[in-house]
Tab-separated table of C-alpha atoms in Angstrom:
chain	number	residue	atom	x	y	z
A	1	UNK	CA	223.577	-122.275	47.720
A	2	UNK	CA	221.029	-120.046	49.318
A	3	UNK	CA	221.117	-116.393	48.344
A	4	UNK	CA	220.345	-113.641	50.791
A	5	UNK	CA	216.972	-112.081	50.223
A	6	UNK	CA	217.152	-108.405	49.395
A	7	UNK	CA	214.337	-106.090	50.384
A	8	UNK	CA	213.885	-102.427	49.625
A	9	UNK	CA	215.159	-100.216	52.401
A	10	UNK	CA	212.289	-98.922	54.515
A	11	UNK	CA	212.408	-95.175	54.997
A	12	UNK	CA	210.333	-92.997	57.284
A	13	UNK	CA	212.012	-89.773	56.212
A	14	UNK	CA	208.752	-88.482	54.733
A	15	UNK	CA	206.503	-89.594	57.581
A	16	UNK	CA	205.660	-86.433	59.492
A	17	UNK	CA	202.185	-87.417	60.600
A	18	UNK	CA	202.661	-87.832	64.366
A	19	UNK	CA	204.639	-84.600	64.658
A	20	UNK	CA	202.376	-82.561	62.408
A	21	UNK	CA	199.151	-83.921	63.851
A	22	UNK	CA	200.323	-83.168	67.381
A	23	UNK	CA	201.237	-79.611	66.426
A	24	UNK	CA	197.894	-79.143	64.688
A	25	UNK	CA	196.064	-80.417	67.767
A	26	UNK	CA	197.915	-77.916	69.961
A	27	UNK	CA	197.265	-75.196	67.393
A	28	UNK	CA	193.555	-75.971	67.797
A	29	UNK	CA	193.598	-75.368	71.557
A	30	UNK	CA	192.941	-71.765	72.528
A	31	UNK	CA	195.354	-70.070	74.969
A	32	UNK	CA	195.197	-71.413	78.529
A	33	UNK	CA	192.831	-74.151	77.379
A	34	UNK	CA	191.985	-77.575	78.743
A	35	UNK	CA	192.000	-80.397	76.191
A	36	UNK	CA	190.101	-83.590	77.061
A	37	UNK	CA	191.562	-86.075	74.607
A	38	UNK	CA	190.834	-89.653	73.546
A	39	UNK	CA	192.637	-91.888	71.089
A	40	UNK	CA	196.336	-92.614	70.579
A	41	UNK	CA	197.008	-89.805	68.111
A	42	UNK	CA	195.196	-87.283	70.283
A	43	UNK	CA	197.365	-88.155	73.262
A	44	UNK	CA	200.780	-89.652	72.455
A	45	UNK	CA	202.134	-86.865	70.188
A	46	UNK	CA	200.956	-84.288	72.726
A	47	UNK	CA	202.876	-85.983	75.532
A	48	UNK	CA	206.038	-85.717	73.467
A	49	UNK	CA	205.473	-82.158	72.291
A	50	UNK	CA	204.657	-80.869	75.764
A	51	UNK	CA	206.985	-82.870	77.988
A	52	UNK	CA	209.976	-83.303	75.665
A	53	UNK	CA	209.778	-80.450	73.157
A	54	UNK	CA	208.327	-77.973	75.666
A	55	UNK	CA	205.442	-76.850	73.425
A	56	UNK	CA	202.317	-75.141	74.776
A	57	UNK	CA	202.847	-75.346	78.562
A	58	UNK	CA	199.707	-73.211	78.947
A	59	UNK	CA	197.531	-76.154	77.867
A	60	UNK	CA	196.277	-78.766	80.325
A	61	UNK	CA	196.135	-81.884	78.156
A	62	UNK	CA	194.159	-84.695	79.796
A	63	UNK	CA	193.735	-88.257	78.539
A	64	UNK	CA	190.054	-88.520	79.375
A	65	UNK	CA	189.838	-92.237	80.068
A	66	UNK	CA	192.673	-91.996	82.590
A	67	UNK	CA	190.446	-89.830	84.774
A	68	UNK	CA	188.195	-92.859	85.252
A	69	UNK	CA	190.950	-94.713	87.108
A	70	UNK	CA	192.316	-94.120	90.598
A	71	UNK	CA	195.897	-93.798	89.399
A	72	UNK	CA	194.968	-91.499	86.506
A	73	UNK	CA	192.966	-89.065	88.615
A	74	UNK	CA	195.692	-89.061	91.291
A	75	UNK	CA	198.310	-88.308	88.622
A	76	UNK	CA	196.246	-85.414	87.191
A	77	UNK	CA	195.534	-84.043	90.672
A	78	UNK	CA	199.246	-83.982	91.506
A	79	UNK	CA	200.666	-82.656	88.226
A	80	UNK	CA	197.806	-80.492	86.951
A	81	UNK	CA	196.436	-78.644	89.989
A	82	UNK	CA	194.751	-75.995	87.826
A	83	UNK	CA	192.216	-78.622	86.739
A	84	UNK	CA	190.595	-78.340	90.157
A	85	UNK	CA	190.262	-82.058	90.852
A	86	UNK	CA	189.296	-82.946	94.406
A	87	UNK	CA	188.192	-86.153	96.070
A	88	UNK	CA	186.589	-88.603	93.636
A	89	UNK	CA	184.659	-91.845	94.161
A	90	UNK	CA	186.867	-94.902	94.173
A	91	UNK	CA	186.900	-96.546	90.756
A	92	UNK	CA	185.467	-100.021	90.413
A	93	UNK	CA	187.957	-102.714	89.523
A	94	UNK	CA	187.870	-104.812	86.399
A	95	UNK	CA	186.442	-102.137	84.090
A	96	UNK	CA	188.118	-101.672	80.720
A	97	UNK	CA	189.278	-98.128	81.378
A	98	UNK	CA	188.060	-97.552	84.874
A	99	UNK	CA	184.656	-96.386	85.994
A	100	UNK	CA	182.299	-94.157	84.016
A	101	UNK	CA	180.820	-92.635	87.171
A	102	UNK	CA	184.291	-91.638	88.309
A	103	UNK	CA	184.940	-90.043	84.920
A	104	UNK	CA	181.667	-88.136	85.133
A	105	UNK	CA	182.551	-86.895	88.613
A	106	UNK	CA	186.019	-85.816	87.454
A	107	UNK	CA	184.663	-83.931	84.427
A	108	UNK	CA	182.079	-82.294	86.676
A	109	UNK	CA	184.803	-81.025	89.000
A	110	UNK	CA	186.891	-79.735	86.095
A	111	UNK	CA	183.857	-77.949	84.649
A	112	UNK	CA	182.899	-76.438	88.009
A	113	UNK	CA	186.422	-75.104	88.551
A	114	UNK	CA	187.054	-73.843	85.020
A	115	UNK	CA	183.878	-73.259	82.983
A	116	UNK	CA	183.745	-69.577	82.085
A	117	UNK	CA	187.329	-69.086	83.259
A	118	UNK	CA	189.272	-71.313	80.897
A	119	UNK	CA	188.278	-72.784	77.524
A	120	UNK	CA	187.305	-76.460	77.788
A	121	UNK	CA	187.926	-78.376	74.579
A	122	UNK	CA	187.926	-81.990	73.456
A	123	UNK	CA	189.421	-84.067	70.709
A	124	UNK	CA	187.065	-84.714	67.807
A	125	UNK	CA	186.909	-88.330	68.930
A	126	UNK	CA	185.260	-88.302	72.370
A	127	UNK	CA	183.379	-91.557	72.788
A	128	UNK	CA	184.030	-91.981	76.524
A	129	UNK	CA	183.400	-88.297	77.210
A	130	UNK	CA	180.058	-88.376	75.393
A	131	UNK	CA	179.084	-91.480	77.319
A	132	UNK	CA	180.029	-89.950	80.665
A	133	UNK	CA	178.561	-86.471	80.042
A	134	UNK	CA	175.755	-86.941	77.486
A	135	UNK	CA	174.263	-83.517	78.245
A	136	UNK	CA	177.259	-81.896	76.534
A	137	UNK	CA	176.369	-83.482	73.197
A	138	UNK	CA	175.234	-80.872	70.712
A	139	UNK	CA	177.045	-78.098	72.595
A	140	UNK	CA	180.457	-78.643	71.014
A	141	UNK	CA	181.596	-76.079	68.446
A	142	UNK	CA	184.269	-77.063	65.904
A	143	UNK	CA	187.681	-75.540	66.360
A	144	UNK	CA	190.229	-77.178	64.069
A	145	UNK	CA	191.171	-80.642	65.309
A	146	UNK	CA	189.361	-79.932	68.574
A	147	UNK	CA	185.916	-78.796	69.675
A	148	UNK	CA	184.982	-76.315	72.381
A	149	UNK	CA	182.101	-76.608	74.802
A	150	UNK	CA	179.869	-73.505	74.882
A	151	UNK	CA	182.483	-71.539	72.991
A	152	UNK	CA	181.875	-68.047	71.591
A	153	UNK	CA	180.419	-68.007	68.103
A	154	UNK	CA	180.948	-64.596	66.514
A	155	UNK	CA	182.705	-63.318	63.385
A	156	UNK	CA	186.109	-63.362	65.085
A	157	UNK	CA	185.685	-67.019	66.086
A	158	UNK	CA	184.571	-67.978	62.592
A	159	UNK	CA	187.621	-66.258	61.120
A	160	UNK	CA	189.812	-68.146	63.586
A	161	UNK	CA	188.205	-71.503	62.674
A	162	UNK	CA	188.756	-70.955	58.959
A	163	UNK	CA	192.295	-69.769	59.627
A	164	UNK	CA	193.042	-72.971	61.542
A	165	UNK	CA	191.998	-75.112	58.577
A	166	UNK	CA	194.317	-73.131	56.308
A	167	UNK	CA	197.171	-73.507	58.789
A	168	UNK	CA	197.028	-77.306	58.909
A	169	UNK	CA	200.153	-79.107	57.756
A	170	UNK	CA	199.338	-81.061	54.597
A	171	UNK	CA	202.570	-82.864	53.753
A	172	UNK	CA	201.191	-86.198	55.039
A	173	UNK	CA	198.540	-86.261	52.304
A	174	UNK	CA	201.153	-87.989	50.167
A	175	UNK	CA	201.108	-91.064	52.441
A	176	UNK	CA	199.741	-94.292	51.018
A	177	UNK	CA	196.776	-94.693	53.327
A	178	UNK	CA	196.353	-98.353	52.458
A	179	UNK	CA	199.716	-98.950	54.154
A	180	UNK	CA	198.850	-97.104	57.371
A	181	UNK	CA	198.006	-98.808	60.628
A	182	UNK	CA	194.506	-98.058	61.994
A	183	UNK	CA	195.629	-95.365	64.446
A	184	UNK	CA	197.420	-93.054	61.955
A	185	UNK	CA	194.709	-93.698	59.359
A	186	UNK	CA	192.148	-92.570	61.933
A	187	UNK	CA	194.225	-89.462	62.661
A	188	UNK	CA	194.254	-88.522	58.989
A	189	UNK	CA	190.495	-88.934	58.877
A	190	UNK	CA	190.170	-86.506	61.794
A	191	UNK	CA	191.349	-83.778	59.425
A	192	UNK	CA	188.358	-84.654	57.262
A	193	UNK	CA	186.099	-84.375	60.314
A	194	UNK	CA	187.523	-80.914	61.078
A	195	UNK	CA	186.690	-79.663	57.592
A	196	UNK	CA	183.298	-81.386	57.625
A	197	UNK	CA	182.211	-80.017	61.015
A	198	UNK	CA	183.224	-76.491	60.027
A	199	UNK	CA	181.399	-76.797	56.705
A	200	UNK	CA	178.253	-78.070	58.436
A	201	UNK	CA	178.397	-75.157	60.863
A	202	UNK	CA	178.429	-72.696	57.963
A	203	UNK	CA	175.638	-74.605	56.213
A	204	UNK	CA	173.488	-74.448	59.347
A	205	UNK	CA	173.854	-70.666	59.225
A	206	UNK	CA	172.615	-70.681	55.617
A	207	UNK	CA	176.093	-69.877	54.306
A	208	UNK	CA	176.584	-72.615	51.767
A	209	UNK	CA	178.978	-70.859	49.386
A	210	UNK	CA	181.978	-70.745	51.800
A	211	UNK	CA	181.073	-74.254	53.007
A	212	UNK	CA	181.384	-75.939	49.606
A	213	UNK	CA	185.202	-75.819	49.303
A	214	UNK	CA	185.435	-77.181	52.852
A	215	UNK	CA	183.310	-80.196	51.852
A	216	UNK	CA	185.740	-80.767	48.982
A	217	UNK	CA	188.619	-80.725	51.471
A	218	UNK	CA	186.724	-83.039	53.800
A	219	UNK	CA	186.368	-85.795	51.206
A	220	UNK	CA	190.046	-85.422	50.321
A	221	UNK	CA	191.064	-86.181	53.912
A	222	UNK	CA	188.389	-88.589	55.079
A	223	UNK	CA	189.268	-92.282	55.218
A	224	UNK	CA	187.122	-94.761	53.325
A	225	UNK	CA	184.985	-95.998	56.264
A	226	UNK	CA	183.536	-92.472	56.670
A	227	UNK	CA	183.857	-91.214	53.101
A	228	UNK	CA	180.242	-91.925	52.136
A	229	UNK	CA	179.023	-89.796	55.032
A	230	UNK	CA	181.238	-86.890	53.937
A	231	UNK	CA	179.881	-87.008	50.382
A	232	UNK	CA	176.330	-87.205	51.755
A	233	UNK	CA	176.767	-84.055	53.847
A	234	UNK	CA	178.145	-82.304	50.764
A	235	UNK	CA	175.100	-83.399	48.786
A	236	UNK	CA	172.706	-82.192	51.499
A	237	UNK	CA	174.283	-78.726	51.377
A	238	UNK	CA	174.003	-78.581	47.585
A	239	UNK	CA	170.390	-79.764	47.641
A	240	UNK	CA	169.263	-77.288	50.292
A	241	UNK	CA	171.149	-74.221	49.129
A	242	UNK	CA	171.298	-71.232	51.433
A	243	UNK	CA	171.116	-67.490	51.741
A	244	UNK	CA	174.043	-67.145	49.352
A	245	UNK	CA	173.640	-70.193	47.099
A	246	UNK	CA	170.701	-71.552	45.101
A	247	UNK	CA	170.046	-75.308	45.348
A	248	UNK	CA	171.953	-77.380	42.792
A	249	UNK	CA	169.970	-80.597	42.468
A	250	UNK	CA	172.117	-82.140	39.741
A	251	UNK	CA	175.317	-81.635	41.730
A	252	UNK	CA	173.609	-82.911	44.884
A	253	UNK	CA	172.449	-86.099	43.127
A	254	UNK	CA	176.003	-86.652	41.903
A	255	UNK	CA	177.382	-86.436	45.466
A	256	UNK	CA	174.780	-88.873	46.794
A	257	UNK	CA	175.625	-91.283	43.975
A	258	UNK	CA	179.323	-90.906	44.763
A	259	UNK	CA	178.581	-91.744	48.401
A	260	UNK	CA	176.749	-94.892	47.318
A	261	UNK	CA	179.724	-95.949	45.226
A	262	UNK	CA	181.685	-96.093	48.469
A	263	UNK	CA	179.102	-98.065	50.451
A	264	UNK	CA	175.328	-98.444	50.914
A	265	UNK	CA	174.180	-95.635	53.202
A	266	UNK	CA	170.638	-94.927	54.312
A	267	UNK	CA	171.077	-91.146	54.391
A	268	UNK	CA	172.455	-91.115	50.838
A	269	UNK	CA	169.574	-93.203	49.457
A	270	UNK	CA	166.947	-91.180	51.358
A	271	UNK	CA	168.292	-87.807	50.268
A	272	UNK	CA	168.809	-89.016	46.712
A	273	UNK	CA	165.130	-90.017	46.585
A	274	UNK	CA	164.095	-86.530	47.691
A	275	UNK	CA	166.344	-84.865	45.126
A	276	UNK	CA	165.074	-87.109	42.316
A	277	UNK	CA	161.501	-86.152	43.188
A	278	UNK	CA	162.429	-82.469	43.087
A	279	UNK	CA	164.148	-82.969	39.740
A	280	UNK	CA	161.032	-84.666	38.411
A	281	UNK	CA	158.870	-81.736	39.454
A	282	UNK	CA	161.331	-79.242	37.947
A	283	UNK	CA	162.049	-81.048	34.665
A	284	UNK	CA	158.797	-82.989	34.215
A	285	UNK	CA	160.839	-86.069	33.350
A	286	UNK	CA	159.035	-89.289	34.423
A	287	UNK	CA	162.361	-91.116	34.661
A	288	UNK	CA	163.314	-89.011	37.675
A	289	UNK	CA	160.386	-90.489	39.607
A	290	UNK	CA	161.470	-94.007	38.640
A	291	UNK	CA	164.922	-93.236	40.040
A	292	UNK	CA	163.357	-91.650	43.145
A	293	UNK	CA	161.293	-94.774	43.754
A	294	UNK	CA	164.351	-97.001	43.453
A	295	UNK	CA	166.368	-94.867	45.900
A	296	UNK	CA	163.496	-94.638	48.392
A	297	UNK	CA	162.980	-98.402	48.345
A	298	UNK	CA	166.692	-98.922	49.003
A	299	UNK	CA	166.482	-96.490	51.927
A	300	UNK	CA	163.460	-98.244	53.416
A	301	UNK	CA	165.116	-101.622	52.983
A	302	UNK	CA	167.814	-100.326	55.328
A	303	UNK	CA	165.476	-98.506	57.737
A	304	UNK	CA	161.796	-99.240	57.210
A	305	UNK	CA	160.731	-97.018	60.074
A	306	UNK	CA	161.773	-93.720	58.490
A	307	UNK	CA	158.796	-91.500	57.693
A	308	UNK	CA	160.619	-89.166	55.306
A	309	UNK	CA	161.866	-92.042	53.152
A	310	UNK	CA	158.313	-93.390	53.043
A	311	UNK	CA	157.011	-89.937	52.107
A	312	UNK	CA	159.527	-89.721	49.254
A	313	UNK	CA	158.483	-93.159	48.035
A	314	UNK	CA	154.827	-92.115	48.098
A	315	UNK	CA	155.584	-88.981	46.067
A	316	UNK	CA	157.502	-90.995	43.470
A	317	UNK	CA	154.686	-93.520	43.199
A	318	UNK	CA	152.013	-90.813	42.918
A	319	UNK	CA	153.742	-89.080	40.005
A	320	UNK	CA	154.019	-92.422	38.236
A	321	UNK	CA	150.252	-92.853	38.523
A	322	UNK	CA	150.449	-95.541	41.234
A	323	UNK	CA	147.979	-93.744	43.468
A	324	UNK	CA	146.694	-96.721	45.458
A	325	UNK	CA	150.173	-97.867	46.484
A	326	UNK	CA	151.213	-94.261	47.135
A	327	UNK	CA	148.290	-93.848	49.550
A	328	UNK	CA	149.214	-97.013	51.448
A	329	UNK	CA	152.820	-95.899	51.807
A	330	UNK	CA	151.773	-92.408	52.875
A	331	UNK	CA	149.421	-93.807	55.513
A	332	UNK	CA	152.375	-95.725	56.923
A	333	UNK	CA	154.477	-92.535	56.899
A	334	UNK	CA	151.723	-90.698	58.778
A	335	UNK	CA	151.669	-93.426	61.418
A	336	UNK	CA	155.423	-93.103	61.843
A	337	UNK	CA	155.353	-89.300	62.075
A	338	UNK	CA	151.863	-88.141	63.096
A	339	UNK	CA	153.101	-84.611	63.835
A	340	UNK	CA	154.771	-84.060	60.443
A	341	UNK	CA	152.726	-81.315	58.766
A	342	UNK	CA	153.980	-82.022	55.244
A	343	UNK	CA	153.200	-85.730	55.438
A	344	UNK	CA	149.740	-84.988	56.821
A	345	UNK	CA	149.105	-82.492	54.003
A	346	UNK	CA	150.193	-85.047	51.402
A	347	UNK	CA	147.946	-87.647	52.991
A	348	UNK	CA	144.931	-85.322	52.852
A	349	UNK	CA	145.652	-84.587	49.192
A	350	UNK	CA	145.741	-88.291	48.280
A	351	UNK	CA	142.912	-89.497	50.499
A	352	UNK	CA	139.534	-89.989	48.735
A	353	UNK	CA	136.986	-87.366	49.723
């Protein structure tokens, strides 16, 4: 006789991700803010928390791609009058999520009505928004699981950003990420992006010491598809140092190598080549230049038009006594970047007089 198959009972009692992520998104929106959101986990939990649980009624949460459709813009105009939406061009039919020109017009109206009066923020994932309003790229400042356009950037704001990261709910770290569907896995990785963006902001100010623990948090959260990039950013900070931290070339090389264990990555190879050259100059160990050459060649195999990778290869070749080949590579680098002062100086030094 056939026996009934017995399977382990499936339990979701420890799955808090949608709830916690939604709360952390709302926590990242400043009072009276507008949140332009893309992606399932940046929208669906917020709908529940706002419209069912009654959380954060001060926030105007907008699913960005919906604004590119006639029905979506009409819905926002009726239910969210503070956005300031007026008459928009009629969306073309047949587009995947509406019409990009309609989205651009809608964002323009929201900005005109609210910029300087209310904070305008976005989810960390903003593909459609970046496509519709490319001039806003580079103007977003990290703020937890969101970013703010043209936001203030003083000591109080920095304290608030760091406080947000500490306030994140971490109980979903215990989830087996290999068992997650793409959408929740992507949401978890957004936590890594929040830590990474904040760390990079500190690094750009020359404040590497407080950035380093944030890089460690970033790699803990980041999903495997983006993990190599997180390790590479960590390595770049260690290699450069800052006002409060001397460069640590050995630690930087280790992070680049860890990135390359995850996947081949041009930026990791290119930066590793530069670090190996610096180690060779500091330690006078010829093997460092051999390793620099290998990393630079890997970088150029992935992107042969990069002048800095070519420059690093030329340096490694020169210190191995391969002057003729080094000169050829450096001439190519100079063609790729004729305005690069360092490459031009290296070329003059190697060129026969």
